[in-house]
mmCIF file of C-alpha atoms and ligand atoms in Angstrom:
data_model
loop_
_atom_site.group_PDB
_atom_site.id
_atom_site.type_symbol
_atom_site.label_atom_id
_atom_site.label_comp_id
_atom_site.label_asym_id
_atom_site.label_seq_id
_atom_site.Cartn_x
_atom_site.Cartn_y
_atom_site.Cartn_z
ATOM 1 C CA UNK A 1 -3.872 4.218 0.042
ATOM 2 C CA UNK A 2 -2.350 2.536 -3.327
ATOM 3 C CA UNK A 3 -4.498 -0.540 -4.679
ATOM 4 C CA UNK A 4 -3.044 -3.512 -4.067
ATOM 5 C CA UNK A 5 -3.511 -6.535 -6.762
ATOM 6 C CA UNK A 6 -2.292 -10.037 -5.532
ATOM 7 C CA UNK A 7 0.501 -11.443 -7.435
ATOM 8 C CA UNK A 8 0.525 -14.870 -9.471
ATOM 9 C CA UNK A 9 3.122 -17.015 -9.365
ATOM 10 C CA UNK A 10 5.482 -17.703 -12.145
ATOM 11 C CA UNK A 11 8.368 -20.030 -12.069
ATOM 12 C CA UNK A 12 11.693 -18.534 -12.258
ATOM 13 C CA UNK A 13 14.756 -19.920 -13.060
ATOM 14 C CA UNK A 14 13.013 -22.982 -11.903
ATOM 15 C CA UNK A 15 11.470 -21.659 -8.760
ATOM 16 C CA UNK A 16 7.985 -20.703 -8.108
ATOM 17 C CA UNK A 17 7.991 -16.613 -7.159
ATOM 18 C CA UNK A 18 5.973 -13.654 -7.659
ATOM 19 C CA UNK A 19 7.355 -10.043 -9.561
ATOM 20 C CA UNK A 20 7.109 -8.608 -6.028
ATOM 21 C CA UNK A 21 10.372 -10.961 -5.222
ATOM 22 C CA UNK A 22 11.810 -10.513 -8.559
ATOM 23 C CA UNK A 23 11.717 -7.296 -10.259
ATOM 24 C CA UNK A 24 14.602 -6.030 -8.827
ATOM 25 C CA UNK A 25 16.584 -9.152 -9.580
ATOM 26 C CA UNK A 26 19.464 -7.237 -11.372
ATOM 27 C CA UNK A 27 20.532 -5.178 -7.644
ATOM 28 C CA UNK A 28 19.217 -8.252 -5.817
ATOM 29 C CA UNK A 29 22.286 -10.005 -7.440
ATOM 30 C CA UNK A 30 24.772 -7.598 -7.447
ATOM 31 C CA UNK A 31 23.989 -6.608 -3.726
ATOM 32 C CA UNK A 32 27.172 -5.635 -2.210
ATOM 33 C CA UNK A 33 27.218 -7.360 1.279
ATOM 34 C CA UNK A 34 29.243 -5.993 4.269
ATOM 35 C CA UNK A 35 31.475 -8.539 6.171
ATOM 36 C CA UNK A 36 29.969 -7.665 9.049
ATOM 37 C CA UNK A 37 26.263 -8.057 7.969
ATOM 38 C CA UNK A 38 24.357 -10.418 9.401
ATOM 39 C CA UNK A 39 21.698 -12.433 7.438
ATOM 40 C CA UNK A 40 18.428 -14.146 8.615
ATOM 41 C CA UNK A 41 17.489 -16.660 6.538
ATOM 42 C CA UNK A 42 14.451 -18.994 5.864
ATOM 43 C CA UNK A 43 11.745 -20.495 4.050
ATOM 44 C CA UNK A 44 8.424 -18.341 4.903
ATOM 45 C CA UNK A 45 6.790 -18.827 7.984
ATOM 46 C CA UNK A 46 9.866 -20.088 9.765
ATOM 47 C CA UNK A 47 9.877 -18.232 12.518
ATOM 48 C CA UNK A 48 11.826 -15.325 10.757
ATOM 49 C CA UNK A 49 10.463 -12.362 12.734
ATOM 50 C CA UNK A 50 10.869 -14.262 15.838
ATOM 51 C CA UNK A 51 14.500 -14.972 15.522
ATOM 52 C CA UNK A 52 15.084 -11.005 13.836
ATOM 53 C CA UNK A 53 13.534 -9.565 16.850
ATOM 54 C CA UNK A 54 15.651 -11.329 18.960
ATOM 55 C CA UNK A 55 18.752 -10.674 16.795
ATOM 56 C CA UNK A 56 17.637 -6.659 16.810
ATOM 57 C CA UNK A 57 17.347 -6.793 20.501
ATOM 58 C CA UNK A 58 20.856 -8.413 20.486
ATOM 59 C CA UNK A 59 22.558 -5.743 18.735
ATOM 60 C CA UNK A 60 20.681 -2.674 19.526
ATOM 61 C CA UNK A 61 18.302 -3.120 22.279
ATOM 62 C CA UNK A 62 20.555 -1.458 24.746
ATOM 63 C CA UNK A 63 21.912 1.246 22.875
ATOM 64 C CA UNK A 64 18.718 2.103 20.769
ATOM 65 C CA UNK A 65 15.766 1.322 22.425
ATOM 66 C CA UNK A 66 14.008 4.398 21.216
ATOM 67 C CA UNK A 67 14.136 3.057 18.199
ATOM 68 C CA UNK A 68 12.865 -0.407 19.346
ATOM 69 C CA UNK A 69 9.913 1.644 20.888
ATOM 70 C CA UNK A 70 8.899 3.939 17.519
ATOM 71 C CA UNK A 71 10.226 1.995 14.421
ATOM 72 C CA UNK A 72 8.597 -1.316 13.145
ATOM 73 C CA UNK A 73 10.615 -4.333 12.851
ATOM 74 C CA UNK A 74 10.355 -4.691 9.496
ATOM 75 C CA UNK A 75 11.662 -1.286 8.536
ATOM 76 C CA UNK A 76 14.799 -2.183 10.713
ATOM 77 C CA UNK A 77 15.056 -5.822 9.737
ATOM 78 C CA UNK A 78 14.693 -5.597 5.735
ATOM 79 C CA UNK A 79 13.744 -7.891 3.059
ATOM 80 C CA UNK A 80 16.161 -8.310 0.422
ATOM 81 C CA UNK A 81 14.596 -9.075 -2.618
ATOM 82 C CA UNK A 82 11.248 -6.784 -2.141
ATOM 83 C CA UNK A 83 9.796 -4.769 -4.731
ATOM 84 C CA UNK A 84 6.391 -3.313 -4.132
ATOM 85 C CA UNK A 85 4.292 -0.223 -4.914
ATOM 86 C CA UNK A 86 4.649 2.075 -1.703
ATOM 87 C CA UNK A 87 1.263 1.718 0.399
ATOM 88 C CA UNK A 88 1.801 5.389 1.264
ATOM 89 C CA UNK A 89 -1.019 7.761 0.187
ATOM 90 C CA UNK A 90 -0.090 10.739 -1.913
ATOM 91 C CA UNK A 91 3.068 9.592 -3.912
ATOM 92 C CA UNK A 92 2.179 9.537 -7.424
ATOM 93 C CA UNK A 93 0.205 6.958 -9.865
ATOM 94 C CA UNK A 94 1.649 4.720 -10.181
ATOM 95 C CA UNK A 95 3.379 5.164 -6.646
ATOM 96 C CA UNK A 96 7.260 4.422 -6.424
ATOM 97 C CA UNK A 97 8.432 1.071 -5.920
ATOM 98 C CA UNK A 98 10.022 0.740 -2.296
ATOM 99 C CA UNK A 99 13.185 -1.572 -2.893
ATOM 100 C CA UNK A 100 14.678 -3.979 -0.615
ATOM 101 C CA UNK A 101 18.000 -2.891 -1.857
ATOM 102 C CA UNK A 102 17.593 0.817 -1.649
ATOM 103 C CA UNK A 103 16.098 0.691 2.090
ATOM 104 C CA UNK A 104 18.934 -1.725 2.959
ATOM 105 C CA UNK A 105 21.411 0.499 1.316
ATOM 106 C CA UNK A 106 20.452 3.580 3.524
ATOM 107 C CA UNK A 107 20.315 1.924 6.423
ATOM 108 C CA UNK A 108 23.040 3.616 9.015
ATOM 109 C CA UNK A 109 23.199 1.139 11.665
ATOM 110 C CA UNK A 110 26.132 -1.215 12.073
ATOM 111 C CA UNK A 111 26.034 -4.930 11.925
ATOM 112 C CA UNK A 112 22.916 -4.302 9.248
ATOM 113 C CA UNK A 113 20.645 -7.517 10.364
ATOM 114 C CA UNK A 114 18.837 -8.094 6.506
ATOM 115 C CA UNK A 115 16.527 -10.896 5.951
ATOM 116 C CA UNK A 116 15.686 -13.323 3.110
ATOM 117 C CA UNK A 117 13.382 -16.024 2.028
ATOM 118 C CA UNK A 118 15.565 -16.826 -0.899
ATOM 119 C CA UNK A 119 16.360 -20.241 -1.799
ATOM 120 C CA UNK A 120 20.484 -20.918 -1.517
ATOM 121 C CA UNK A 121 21.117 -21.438 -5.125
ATOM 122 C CA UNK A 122 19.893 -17.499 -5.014
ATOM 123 C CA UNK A 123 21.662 -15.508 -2.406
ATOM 124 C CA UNK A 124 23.713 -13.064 -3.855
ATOM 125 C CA UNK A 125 27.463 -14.107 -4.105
ATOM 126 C CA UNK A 126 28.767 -11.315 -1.792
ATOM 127 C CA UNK A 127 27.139 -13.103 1.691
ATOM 128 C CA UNK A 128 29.340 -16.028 0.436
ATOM 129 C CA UNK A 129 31.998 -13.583 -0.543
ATOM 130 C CA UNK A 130 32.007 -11.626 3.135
ATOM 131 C CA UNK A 131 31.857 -14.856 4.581
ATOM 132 C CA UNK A 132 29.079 -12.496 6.397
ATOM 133 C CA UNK A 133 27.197 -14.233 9.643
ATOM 134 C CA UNK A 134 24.006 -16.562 8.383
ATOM 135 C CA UNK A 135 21.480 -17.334 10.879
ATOM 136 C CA UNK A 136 19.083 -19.985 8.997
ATOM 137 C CA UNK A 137 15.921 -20.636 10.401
ATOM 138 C CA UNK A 138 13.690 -23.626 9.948
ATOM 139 C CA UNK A 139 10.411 -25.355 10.870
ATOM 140 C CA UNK A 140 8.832 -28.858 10.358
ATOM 141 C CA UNK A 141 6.860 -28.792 7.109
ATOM 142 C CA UNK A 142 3.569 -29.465 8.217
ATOM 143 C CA UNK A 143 3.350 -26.494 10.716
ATOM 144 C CA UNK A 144 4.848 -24.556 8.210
ATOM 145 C CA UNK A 145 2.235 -25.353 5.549
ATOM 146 C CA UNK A 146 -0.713 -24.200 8.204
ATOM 147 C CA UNK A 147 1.072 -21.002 8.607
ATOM 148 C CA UNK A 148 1.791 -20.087 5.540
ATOM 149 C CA UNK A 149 -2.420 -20.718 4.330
ATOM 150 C CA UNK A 150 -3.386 -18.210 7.079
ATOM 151 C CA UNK A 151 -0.651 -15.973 6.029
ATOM 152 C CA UNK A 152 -1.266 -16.015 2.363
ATOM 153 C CA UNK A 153 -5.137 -15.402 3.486
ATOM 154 C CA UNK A 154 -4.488 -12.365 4.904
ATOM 155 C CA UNK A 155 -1.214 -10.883 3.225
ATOM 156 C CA UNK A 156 -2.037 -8.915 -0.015
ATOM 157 C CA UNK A 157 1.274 -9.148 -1.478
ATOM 158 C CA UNK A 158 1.247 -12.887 -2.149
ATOM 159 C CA UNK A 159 -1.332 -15.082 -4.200
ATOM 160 C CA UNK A 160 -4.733 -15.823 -2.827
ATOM 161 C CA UNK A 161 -4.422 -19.611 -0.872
ATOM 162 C CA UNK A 162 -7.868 -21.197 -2.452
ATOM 163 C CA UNK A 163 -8.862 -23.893 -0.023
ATOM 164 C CA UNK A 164 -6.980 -25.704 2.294
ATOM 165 C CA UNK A 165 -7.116 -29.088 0.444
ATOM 166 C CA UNK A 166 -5.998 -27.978 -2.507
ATOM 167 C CA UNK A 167 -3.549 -25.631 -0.945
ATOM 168 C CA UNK A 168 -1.875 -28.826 0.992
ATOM 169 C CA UNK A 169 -1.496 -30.552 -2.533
ATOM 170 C CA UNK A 170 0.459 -27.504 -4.032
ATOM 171 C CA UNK A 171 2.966 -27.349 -1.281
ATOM 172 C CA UNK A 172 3.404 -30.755 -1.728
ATOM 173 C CA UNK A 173 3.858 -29.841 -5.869
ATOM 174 C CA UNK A 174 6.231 -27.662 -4.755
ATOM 175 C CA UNK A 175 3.907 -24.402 -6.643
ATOM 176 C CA UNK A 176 4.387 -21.318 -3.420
ATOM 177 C CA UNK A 177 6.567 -18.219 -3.189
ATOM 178 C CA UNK A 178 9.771 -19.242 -2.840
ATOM 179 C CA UNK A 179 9.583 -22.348 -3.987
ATOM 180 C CA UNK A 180 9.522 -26.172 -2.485
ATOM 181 C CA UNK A 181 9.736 -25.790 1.186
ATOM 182 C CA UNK A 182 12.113 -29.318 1.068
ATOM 183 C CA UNK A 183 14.540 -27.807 -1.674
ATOM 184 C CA UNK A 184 14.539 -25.156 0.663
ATOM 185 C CA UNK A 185 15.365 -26.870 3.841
ATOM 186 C CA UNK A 186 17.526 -29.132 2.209
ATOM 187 C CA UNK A 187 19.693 -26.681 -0.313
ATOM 188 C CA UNK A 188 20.672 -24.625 3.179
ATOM 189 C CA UNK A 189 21.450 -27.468 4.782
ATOM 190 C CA UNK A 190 23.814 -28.813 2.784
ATOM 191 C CA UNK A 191 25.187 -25.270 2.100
ATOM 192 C CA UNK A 192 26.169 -25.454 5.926
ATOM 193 C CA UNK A 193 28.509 -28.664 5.771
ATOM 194 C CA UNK A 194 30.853 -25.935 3.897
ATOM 195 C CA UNK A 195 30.437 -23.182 5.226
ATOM 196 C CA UNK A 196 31.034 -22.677 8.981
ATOM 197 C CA UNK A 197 29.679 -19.119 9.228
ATOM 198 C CA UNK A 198 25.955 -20.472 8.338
ATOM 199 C CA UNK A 199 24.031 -21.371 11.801
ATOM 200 C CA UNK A 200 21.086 -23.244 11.122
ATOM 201 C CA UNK A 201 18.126 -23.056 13.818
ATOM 202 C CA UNK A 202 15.003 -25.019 13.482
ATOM 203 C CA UNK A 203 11.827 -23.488 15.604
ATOM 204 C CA UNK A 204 10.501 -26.390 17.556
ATOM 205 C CA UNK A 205 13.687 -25.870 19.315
ATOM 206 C CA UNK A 206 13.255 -22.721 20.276
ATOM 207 C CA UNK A 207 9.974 -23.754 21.240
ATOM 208 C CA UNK A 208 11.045 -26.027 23.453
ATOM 209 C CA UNK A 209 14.162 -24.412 25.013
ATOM 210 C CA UNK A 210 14.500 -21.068 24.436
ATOM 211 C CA UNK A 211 17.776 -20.210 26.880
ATOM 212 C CA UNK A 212 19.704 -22.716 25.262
ATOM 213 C CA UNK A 213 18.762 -21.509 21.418
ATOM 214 C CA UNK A 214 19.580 -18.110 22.619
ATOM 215 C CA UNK A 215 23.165 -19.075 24.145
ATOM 216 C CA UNK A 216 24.035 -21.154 20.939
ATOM 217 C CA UNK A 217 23.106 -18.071 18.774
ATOM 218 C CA UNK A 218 25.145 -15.618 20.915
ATOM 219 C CA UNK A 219 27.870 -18.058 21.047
ATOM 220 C CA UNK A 220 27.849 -18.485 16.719
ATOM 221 C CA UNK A 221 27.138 -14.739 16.732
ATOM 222 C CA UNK A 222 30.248 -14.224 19.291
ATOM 223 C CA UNK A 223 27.828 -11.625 21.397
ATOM 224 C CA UNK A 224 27.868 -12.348 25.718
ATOM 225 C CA UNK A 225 25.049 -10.893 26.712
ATOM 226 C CA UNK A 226 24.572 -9.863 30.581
ATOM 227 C CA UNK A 227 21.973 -12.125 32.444
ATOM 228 C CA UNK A 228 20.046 -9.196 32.869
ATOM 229 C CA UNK A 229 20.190 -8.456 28.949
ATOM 230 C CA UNK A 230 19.285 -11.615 28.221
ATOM 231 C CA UNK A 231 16.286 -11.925 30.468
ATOM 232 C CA UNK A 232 15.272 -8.224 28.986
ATOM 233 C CA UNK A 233 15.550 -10.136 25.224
ATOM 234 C CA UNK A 234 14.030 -13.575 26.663
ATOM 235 C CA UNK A 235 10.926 -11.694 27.906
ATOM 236 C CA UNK A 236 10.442 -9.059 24.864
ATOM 237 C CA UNK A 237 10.155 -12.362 22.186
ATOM 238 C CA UNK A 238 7.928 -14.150 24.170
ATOM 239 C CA UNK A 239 4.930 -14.928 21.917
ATOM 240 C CA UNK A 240 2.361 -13.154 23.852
ATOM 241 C CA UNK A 241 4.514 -9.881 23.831
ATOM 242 C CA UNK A 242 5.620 -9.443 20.580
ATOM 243 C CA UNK A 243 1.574 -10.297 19.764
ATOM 244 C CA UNK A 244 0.994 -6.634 21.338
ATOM 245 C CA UNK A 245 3.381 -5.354 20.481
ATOM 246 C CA UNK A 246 2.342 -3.162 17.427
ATOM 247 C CA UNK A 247 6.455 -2.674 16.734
ATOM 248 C CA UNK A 248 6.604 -6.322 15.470
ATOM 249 C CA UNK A 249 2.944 -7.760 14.828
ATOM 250 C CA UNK A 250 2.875 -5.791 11.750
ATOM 251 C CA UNK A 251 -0.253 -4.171 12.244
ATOM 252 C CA UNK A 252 1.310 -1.356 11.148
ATOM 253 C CA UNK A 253 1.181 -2.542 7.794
ATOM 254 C CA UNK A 254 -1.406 -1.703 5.125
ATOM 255 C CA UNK A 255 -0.636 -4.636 3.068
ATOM 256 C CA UNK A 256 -2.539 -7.260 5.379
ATOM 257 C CA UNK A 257 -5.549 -7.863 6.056
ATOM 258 C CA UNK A 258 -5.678 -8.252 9.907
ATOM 259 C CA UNK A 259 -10.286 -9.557 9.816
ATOM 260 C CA UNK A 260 -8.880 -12.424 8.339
ATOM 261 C CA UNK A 261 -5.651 -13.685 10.549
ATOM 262 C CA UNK A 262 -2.704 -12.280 12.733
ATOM 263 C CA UNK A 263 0.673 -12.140 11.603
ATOM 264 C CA UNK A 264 1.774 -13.214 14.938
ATOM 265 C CA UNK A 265 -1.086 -15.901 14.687
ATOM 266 C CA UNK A 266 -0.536 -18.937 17.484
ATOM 267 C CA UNK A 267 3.163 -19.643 18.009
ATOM 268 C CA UNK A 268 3.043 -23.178 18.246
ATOM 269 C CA UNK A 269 4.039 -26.829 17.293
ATOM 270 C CA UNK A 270 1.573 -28.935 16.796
ATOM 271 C CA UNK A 271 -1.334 -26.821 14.777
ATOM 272 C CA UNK A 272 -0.708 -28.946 12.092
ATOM 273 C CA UNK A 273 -3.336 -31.159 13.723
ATOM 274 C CA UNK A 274 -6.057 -28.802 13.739
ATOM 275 C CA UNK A 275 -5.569 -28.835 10.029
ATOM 276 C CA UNK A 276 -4.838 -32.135 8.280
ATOM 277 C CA UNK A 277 -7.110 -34.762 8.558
ATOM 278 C CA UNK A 278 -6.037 -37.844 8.974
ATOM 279 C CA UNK A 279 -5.705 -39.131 5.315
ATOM 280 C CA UNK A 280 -4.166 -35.965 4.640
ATOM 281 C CA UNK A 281 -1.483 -36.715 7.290
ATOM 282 C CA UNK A 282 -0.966 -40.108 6.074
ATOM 283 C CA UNK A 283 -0.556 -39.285 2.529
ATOM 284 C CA UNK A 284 1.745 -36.228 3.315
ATOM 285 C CA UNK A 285 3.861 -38.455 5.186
ATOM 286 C CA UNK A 286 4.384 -40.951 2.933
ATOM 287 C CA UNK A 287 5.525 -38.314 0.036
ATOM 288 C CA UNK A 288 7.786 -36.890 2.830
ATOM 289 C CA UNK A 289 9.502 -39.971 2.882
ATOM 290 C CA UNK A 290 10.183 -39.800 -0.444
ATOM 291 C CA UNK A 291 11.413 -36.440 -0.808
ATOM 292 C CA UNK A 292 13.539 -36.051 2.847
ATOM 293 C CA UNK A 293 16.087 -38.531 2.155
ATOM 294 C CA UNK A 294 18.858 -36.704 4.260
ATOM 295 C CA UNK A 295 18.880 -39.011 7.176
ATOM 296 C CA UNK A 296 21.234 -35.885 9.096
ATOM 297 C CA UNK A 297 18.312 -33.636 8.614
ATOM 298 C CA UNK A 298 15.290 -33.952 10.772
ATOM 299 C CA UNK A 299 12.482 -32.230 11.848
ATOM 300 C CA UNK A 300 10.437 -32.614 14.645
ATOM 301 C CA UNK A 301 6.429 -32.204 14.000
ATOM 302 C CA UNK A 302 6.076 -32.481 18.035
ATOM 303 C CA UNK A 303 7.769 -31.189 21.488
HETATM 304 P P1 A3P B 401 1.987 -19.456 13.198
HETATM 305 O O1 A3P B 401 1.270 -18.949 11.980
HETATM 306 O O2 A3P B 401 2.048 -20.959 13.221
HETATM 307 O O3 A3P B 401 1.462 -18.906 14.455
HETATM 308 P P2 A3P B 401 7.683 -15.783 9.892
HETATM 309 O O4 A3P B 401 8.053 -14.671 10.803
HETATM 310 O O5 A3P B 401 8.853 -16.517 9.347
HETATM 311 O O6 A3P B 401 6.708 -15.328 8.869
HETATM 312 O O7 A3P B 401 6.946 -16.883 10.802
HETATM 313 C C1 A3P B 401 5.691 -16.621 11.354
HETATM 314 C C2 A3P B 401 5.352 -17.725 12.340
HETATM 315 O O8 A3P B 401 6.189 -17.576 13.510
HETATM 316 C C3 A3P B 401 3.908 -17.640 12.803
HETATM 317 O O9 A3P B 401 3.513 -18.983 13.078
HETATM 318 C C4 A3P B 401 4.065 -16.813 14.068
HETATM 319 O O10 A3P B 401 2.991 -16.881 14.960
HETATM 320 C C5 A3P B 401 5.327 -17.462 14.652
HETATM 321 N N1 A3P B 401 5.949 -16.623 15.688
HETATM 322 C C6 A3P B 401 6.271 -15.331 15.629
HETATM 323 N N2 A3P B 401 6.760 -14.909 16.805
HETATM 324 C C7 A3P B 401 6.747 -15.971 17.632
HETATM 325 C C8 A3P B 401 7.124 -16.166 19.005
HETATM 326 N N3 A3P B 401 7.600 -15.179 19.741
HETATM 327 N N4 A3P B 401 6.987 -17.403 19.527
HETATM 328 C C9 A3P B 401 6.506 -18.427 18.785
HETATM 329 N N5 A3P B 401 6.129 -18.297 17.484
HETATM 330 C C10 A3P B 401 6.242 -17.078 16.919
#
């Protein structure tokens, strides 16, 4: 297998990133977009995979569920703006980069369902263009903090996390892949007061009530599902499932380490608790404040 080097962060165009999300910025850009692709959106550790399996099973887990059953998630669902060294033994020193673009570009299923952790200010023009379906997902900060320190614990291709407490400061600095998780939130937010085809989900929600998430998608995503269908889907993303299920859990993939966390890790809201102390709570909470001052956008840290 290729030897994998974490990347450092460097800020671009005034967002933290790493060269893995970068290097193929020129195609990234000029990525021509389909009108009737649909786009999965979100800050890391959203809930992404979650709400792409279920889109996936929407659109093709009737009429390919071969596919569903022999190839991962991720190689059906891509990431845009990847670039990284192909983990495949036996290509070459260095080994080809595998491109976002490329992969996305020989895809030959229709809608393509491609996913992105990119800020708004840097989706390529053609989603807006397209007016192409946007499915936005997004999760209360605090949970999202917890799961993105396991994630960057065991996922080579981002920086290393350090220790928790000093990890908790730089999200609040705003220094992690992709950026400031509240410019995040906040840009795609306001993106969606103008522009009707963007369907913004937040997690807890889903969390909480599942059927009615799923019946707002399909509505937005103009899909009626049969009861049956959607009982096949309901059952398929429950956490516990897709945990097994080496299709989605990513343990398939040679660029985590799977001693040191799962990918598909607890599935809950609330684990911010077993995390932040109580000063640290506090003292996030009060810099929250500060920086959330969209009173229409609000985020639930409970259920
Ligand atoms: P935790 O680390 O808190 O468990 P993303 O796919 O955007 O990287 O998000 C990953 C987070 O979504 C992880 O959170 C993961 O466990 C959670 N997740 C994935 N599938 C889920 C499911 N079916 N139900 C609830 N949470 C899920």
């Amino acid at each position: 297998m290729a030897e994998i080097s974490r990347p450092e962060l460097f800020e671009f165009q005034g967002v933290w990133m790493t060269h893995l999300f970068t290097d193929n910025w020129e195609n990234i850009q000029n990525f021509q977009a389909r009108p009737d692709d649909v786009l999965i959106a979100s800050y890391p550790k959203a809930g992404n995979t979650w709400v792409s399996y279920i889109l996936d099973l929407l659109y093709f887990g009737q009429t390919l569920p071969e596919r569903e059953a022999s190839v991962p998630l991720a190689s059906r669902v891509l990431l845009l703006e990847i670039a990284f060294p192909s983990l495949q033994p036996g290509l070459g020193n260095p080994p080809p980069v595998v491109k976002g673009t490329d992969l996305i570009n020989d895809l030959s299923t229709s809608p393509r369902i491609i996913k992105t952790h990119l800020p708004v200010q840097f989706l390529p023009k053609s989603f807006w263009e397209q007016n192409c379906k946007i499915v936005y997902v997004a999760r209360n900060a605090k949970d999202s903090v917890v799961s993105y320190f396991h994630f960057e614990g065991m996922t080579l291709l981002h920086p290393a996390p350090g220790d928790w407490s000093s990890y908790l400061q730089r999200f609040m600095e705003e220094k992690m892949a992709f950026g400031s998780w509240y410019d995040h939130v906040n840009g795609w937010w306001e993106k969606k007061q103008s522009h009707p085809n963007l369907h913004y989900m937040f997690y807890e929600d889903l969390v909480e009530d599942f059927g009615q998430e799923l019946d707002k998608l399909c509505c937005f995503l103009g899909l009626s599902p049969s009861s049956e269908e959607k009982g096949m889907i309901t059952r398929r993303v429950q956490f516990d499932d897709m945990k097994k299920n080496n299709m989605v859990n990513y343990s398939t993939f040679k660029g985590m380490d799977f001693t040191k966390s799962s990918f598909i890790r607890k599935g809950k809201v609330g684990d911010w608790k077993n995390h932040f102390t109580v000063d640290q709570s506090e003292m996030f909470d009060e810099d929250y404040k500060q920086r959330m001052k969209n009173p229409t956008l609000q985020f639930r840290t409970e259920v």
